[in-house]
């Protein structure tokens, strides 16, 4: 099979829940590829195959395996299609998740910041994808010990989300995450001012 055929077959198997077979087909097609070197994919099909491989391995909680494939796919798709291409931004989300799950929190934050800029430009600053990326960035910042920035960002995000999407199912979840952050700061004795995450700050 050509790489394009492998990709189509793997997507079909993944859509039917057969992730094991999909991963096997993708691994075989990319057998001679070292995702850790500086050589990018020569074709879009190979880059997308690596992106799908990273996504599927993440589903199975193997972030360490997913990370180099996501990095290679992102580098390749940026070169082949451009940084603003839908394919590049789809794998950027996978890369952000892989960085977060492997503890590379600074890299994860950078990826989510890029996603925020992209979604804000394409769909608007109050679009759901933009706000979702902002909320996840806040969680990453909190996980990385930047509780003040995290709480302020999540407060702004929750306020914008409520104003633009009242009644949306994610609203309560954002407020719950903010309450969890506040409780965590209290438990750790941070002694922050009660006004640090007011909406206007």
C-alpha positions as a Python dict, from the first residue, in 0.01 Angstrom:
ca = {
    (1, 'X'): (0, 0, 0),
    (2, 'X'): (105, 356, -59),
    (3, 'X'): (118, 585, 241),
    (4, 'X'): (-201, 756, 129),
    (5, 'X'): (-374, 416, 112),
    (6, 'X'): (-239, 322, 454),
    (7, 'X'): (-369, 649, 597),
    (8, 'X'): (-716, 596, 450),
    (9, 'X'): (-726, 237, 578),
    (10, 'X'): (-601, 336, 923),
    (11, 'X'): (-862, 610, 951),
    (12, 'X'): (-1133, 362, 857),
    (13, 'X'): (-1013, 110, 1117),
    (14, 'X'): (-990, 383, 1382),
    (15, 'X'): (-1343, 500, 1300),
    (16, 'X'): (-1460, 143, 1366),
    (17, 'X'): (-1278, 130, 1699),
    (18, 'X'): (-997, -98, 1581),
    (19, 'X'): (-714, 121, 1706),
    (20, 'X'): (-469, -167, 1733),
    (21, 'X'): (-489, -246, 1362),
    (22, 'X'): (-478, 123, 1269),
    (23, 'X'): (-165, 179, 1478),
    (24, 'X'): (-2, -132, 1331),
    (25, 'X'): (-65, -18, 973),
    (26, 'X'): (70, 330, 1045),
    (27, 'X'): (377, 197, 1226),
    (28, 'X'): (456, -30, 932),
    (29, 'X'): (429, 255, 686),
    (30, 'X'): (654, 476, 897),
    (31, 'X'): (897, 196, 985),
    (32, 'X'): (1198, 367, 824),
    (33, 'X'): (1115, 708, 970),
    (34, 'X'): (1295, 844, 1275),
    (35, 'X'): (1070, 1117, 1416),
    (36, 'X'): (1351, 1251, 1633),
    (37, 'X'): (1576, 1360, 1347),
    (38, 'X'): (1562, 1691, 1161),
    (39, 'X'): (1436, 1547, 832),
    (40, 'X'): (1072, 1636, 773),
    (41, 'X'): (819, 1433, 575),
    (42, 'X'): (840, 1470, 199),
    (43, 'X'): (466, 1428, 149),
    (44, 'X'): (147, 1526, 327),
    (45, 'X'): (23, 1167, 360),
    (46, 'X'): (327, 1065, 566),
    (47, 'X'): (292, 1371, 789),
    (48, 'X'): (-79, 1306, 843),
    (49, 'X'): (-5, 939, 913),
    (50, 'X'): (233, 1045, 1189),
    (51, 'X'): (-30, 1284, 1323),
    (52, 'X'): (-290, 1008, 1335),
    (53, 'X'): (-41, 770, 1496),
    (54, 'X'): (27, 1027, 1767),
    (55, 'X'): (-344, 1086, 1822),
    (56, 'X'): (-423, 715, 1853),
    (57, 'X'): (-134, 642, 2088),
    (58, 'X'): (-250, 931, 2306),
    (59, 'X'): (-595, 771, 2324),
    (60, 'X'): (-422, 468, 2472),
    (61, 'X'): (-234, 683, 2726),
    (62, 'X'): (106, 637, 2565),
    (63, 'X'): (209, 1002, 2561),
    (64, 'X'): (582, 925, 2552),
    (65, 'X'): (540, 741, 2221),
    (66, 'X'): (298, 999, 2086),
    (67, 'X'): (518, 1303, 2154),
    (68, 'X'): (796, 1253, 1895),
    (69, 'X'): (543, 1160, 1626),
    (70, 'X'): (333, 1467, 1702),
    (71, 'X'): (643, 1689, 1692),
    (72, 'X'): (756, 1541, 1361),
    (73, 'X'): (409, 1567, 1209),
    (74, 'X'): (375, 1929, 1318),
    (75, 'X'): (716, 2027, 1179),
    (76, 'X'): (638, 1850, 855),
    (77, 'X'): (289, 1992, 807),
    (78, 'X'): (407, 2344, 881),
    (79, 'X'): (669, 2308, 608),
    (80, 'X'): (442, 2135, 357),
    (81, 'X'): (114, 2322, 410),
    (82, 'X'): (199, 2625, 622),
    (83, 'X'): (158, 2711, 987),
    (84, 'X'): (-203, 2827, 940),
    (85, 'X'): (-324, 2508, 769),
    (86, 'X'): (-605, 2312, 937),
    (87, 'X'): (-387, 2001, 936),
    (88, 'X'): (-105, 2177, 1121),
    (89, 'X'): (-341, 2312, 1385),
    (90, 'X'): (-512, 1975, 1429),
    (91, 'X'): (-181, 1810, 1514),
    (92, 'X'): (-81, 2110, 1728),
    (93, 'X'): (-367, 2017, 1962),
    (94, 'X'): (-231, 1662, 1978),
    (95, 'X'): (120, 1797, 2042),
    (96, 'X'): (-6, 2023, 2321),
    (97, 'X'): (-177, 1729, 2491),
    (98, 'X'): (132, 1509, 2454),
    (99, 'X'): (354, 1775, 2608),
    (100, 'X'): (112, 1819, 2897),
    (101, 'X'): (84, 1447, 2969),
    (102, 'X'): (460, 1400, 2962),
    (103, 'X'): (514, 1691, 3201),
    (104, 'X'): (663, 1932, 2947),
    (105, 'X'): (443, 2209, 3080),
    (106, 'X'): (630, 2507, 2932),
    (107, 'X'): (611, 2353, 2586),
    (108, 'X'): (245, 2268, 2642),
    (109, 'X'): (171, 2628, 2742),
    (110, 'X'): (342, 2754, 2429),
    (111, 'X'): (133, 2521, 2213),
    (112, 'X'): (-192, 2630, 2377),
    (113, 'X'): (-91, 2996, 2337),
    (114, 'X'): (-42, 2933, 1964),
    (115, 'X'): (-383, 2765, 1947),
    (116, 'X'): (-545, 3062, 2123),
    (117, 'X'): (-393, 3305, 1873),
    (118, 'X'): (-505, 3091, 1580),
    (119, 'X'): (-863, 3040, 1699),
    (120, 'X'): (-897, 3403, 1805),
    (121, 'X'): (-792, 3519, 1459),
    (122, 'X'): (-999, 3268, 1263),
    (123, 'X'): (-1311, 3228, 1479),
    (124, 'X'): (-1299, 3520, 1720),
    (125, 'X'): (-1181, 3577, 2078),
    (126, 'X'): (-1509, 3453, 2228),
    (127, 'X'): (-1554, 3146, 2007),
    (128, 'X'): (-1578, 2816, 2192),
    (129, 'X'): (-1248, 2676, 2053),
    (130, 'X'): (-1066, 2993, 2164),
    (131, 'X'): (-1213, 2980, 2513),
    (132, 'X'): (-1147, 2606, 2542),
    (133, 'X'): (-780, 2661, 2457),
    (134, 'X'): (-762, 2946, 2711),
    (135, 'X'): (-916, 2731, 2982),
    (136, 'X'): (-673, 2449, 2914),
    (137, 'X'): (-381, 2693, 2918),
    (138, 'X'): (-499, 2808, 3260),
    (139, 'X'): (-496, 2449, 3384),
    (140, 'X'): (-144, 2398, 3248),
    (141, 'X'): (-22, 2718, 3413),
    (142, 'X'): (-172, 2610, 3745),
    (143, 'X'): (-17, 2265, 3711),
    (144, 'X'): (318, 2435, 3647),
    (145, 'X'): (290, 2641, 3967),
    (146, 'X'): (175, 2972, 3815),
    (147, 'X'): (-143, 2990, 4021),
    (148, 'X'): (-196, 3367, 3998),
    (149, 'X'): (-176, 3377, 3619),
    (150, 'X'): (-385, 3063, 3597),
    (151, 'X'): (-666, 3193, 3817),
    (152, 'X'): (-677, 3529, 3645),
    (153, 'X'): (-685, 3372, 3300),
    (154, 'X'): (-952, 3120, 3397),
    (155, 'X'): (-1164, 3394, 3556),
    (156, 'X'): (-1150, 3601, 3236),
    (157, 'X'): (-1227, 3291, 3032),
    (158, 'X'): (-1524, 3188, 3248),
    (159, 'X'): (-1662, 3543, 3238),
    (160, 'X'): (-1631, 3565, 2859),
    (161, 'X'): (-1776, 3215, 2820),
    (162, 'X'): (-2081, 3302, 3031),
    (163, 'X'): (-2139, 3625, 2838),
    (164, 'X'): (-2100, 3471, 2492),
    (165, 'X'): (-2246, 3125, 2556),
    (166, 'X'): (-2494, 3143, 2847),
    (167, 'X'): (-2629, 2804, 2942),
    (168, 'X'): (-2352, 2613, 2768),
    (169, 'X'): (-2261, 2286, 2941),
    (170, 'X'): (-1897, 2391, 2990),
    (171, 'X'): (-1989, 2692, 3203),
    (172, 'X'): (-2029, 2501, 3531),
    (173, 'X'): (-1710, 2306, 3463),
    (174, 'X'): (-1509, 2627, 3427),
    (175, 'X'): (-1646, 2758, 3755),
    (176, 'X'): (-1570, 2428, 3927),
    (177, 'X'): (-1210, 2437, 3803),
    (178, 'X'): (-1172, 2793, 3929),
    (179, 'X'): (-1310, 2694, 4269),
    (180, 'X'): (-1065, 2402, 4277),
    (181, 'X'): (-775, 2637, 4205),
    (182, 'X'): (-883, 2875, 4480),
    (183, 'X'): (-919, 2588, 4726),
    (184, 'X'): (-576, 2459, 4630),
    (185, 'X'): (-417, 2796, 4699),
    (186, 'X'): (-589, 2811, 5039),
    (187, 'X'): (-476, 2458, 5127),
    (188, 'X'): (-117, 2544, 5035),
    (189, 'X'): (-126, 2866, 5237),
    (190, 'X'): (-44, 3097, 4950),
    (191, 'X'): (-217, 3392, 5118),
    (192, 'X'): (-332, 3555, 4795),
    (193, 'X'): (-557, 3858, 4806),
    (194, 'X'): (-923, 3767, 4767),
    (195, 'X'): (-941, 4003, 4470),
    (196, 'X'): (-664, 3851, 4260),
    (197, 'X'): (-896, 3678, 4017),
    (198, 'X'): (-1175, 3931, 3992),
    (199, 'X'): (-1295, 3960, 3628),
    (200, 'X'): (-1145, 4304, 3577),
    (201, 'X'): (-794, 4198, 3669),
}
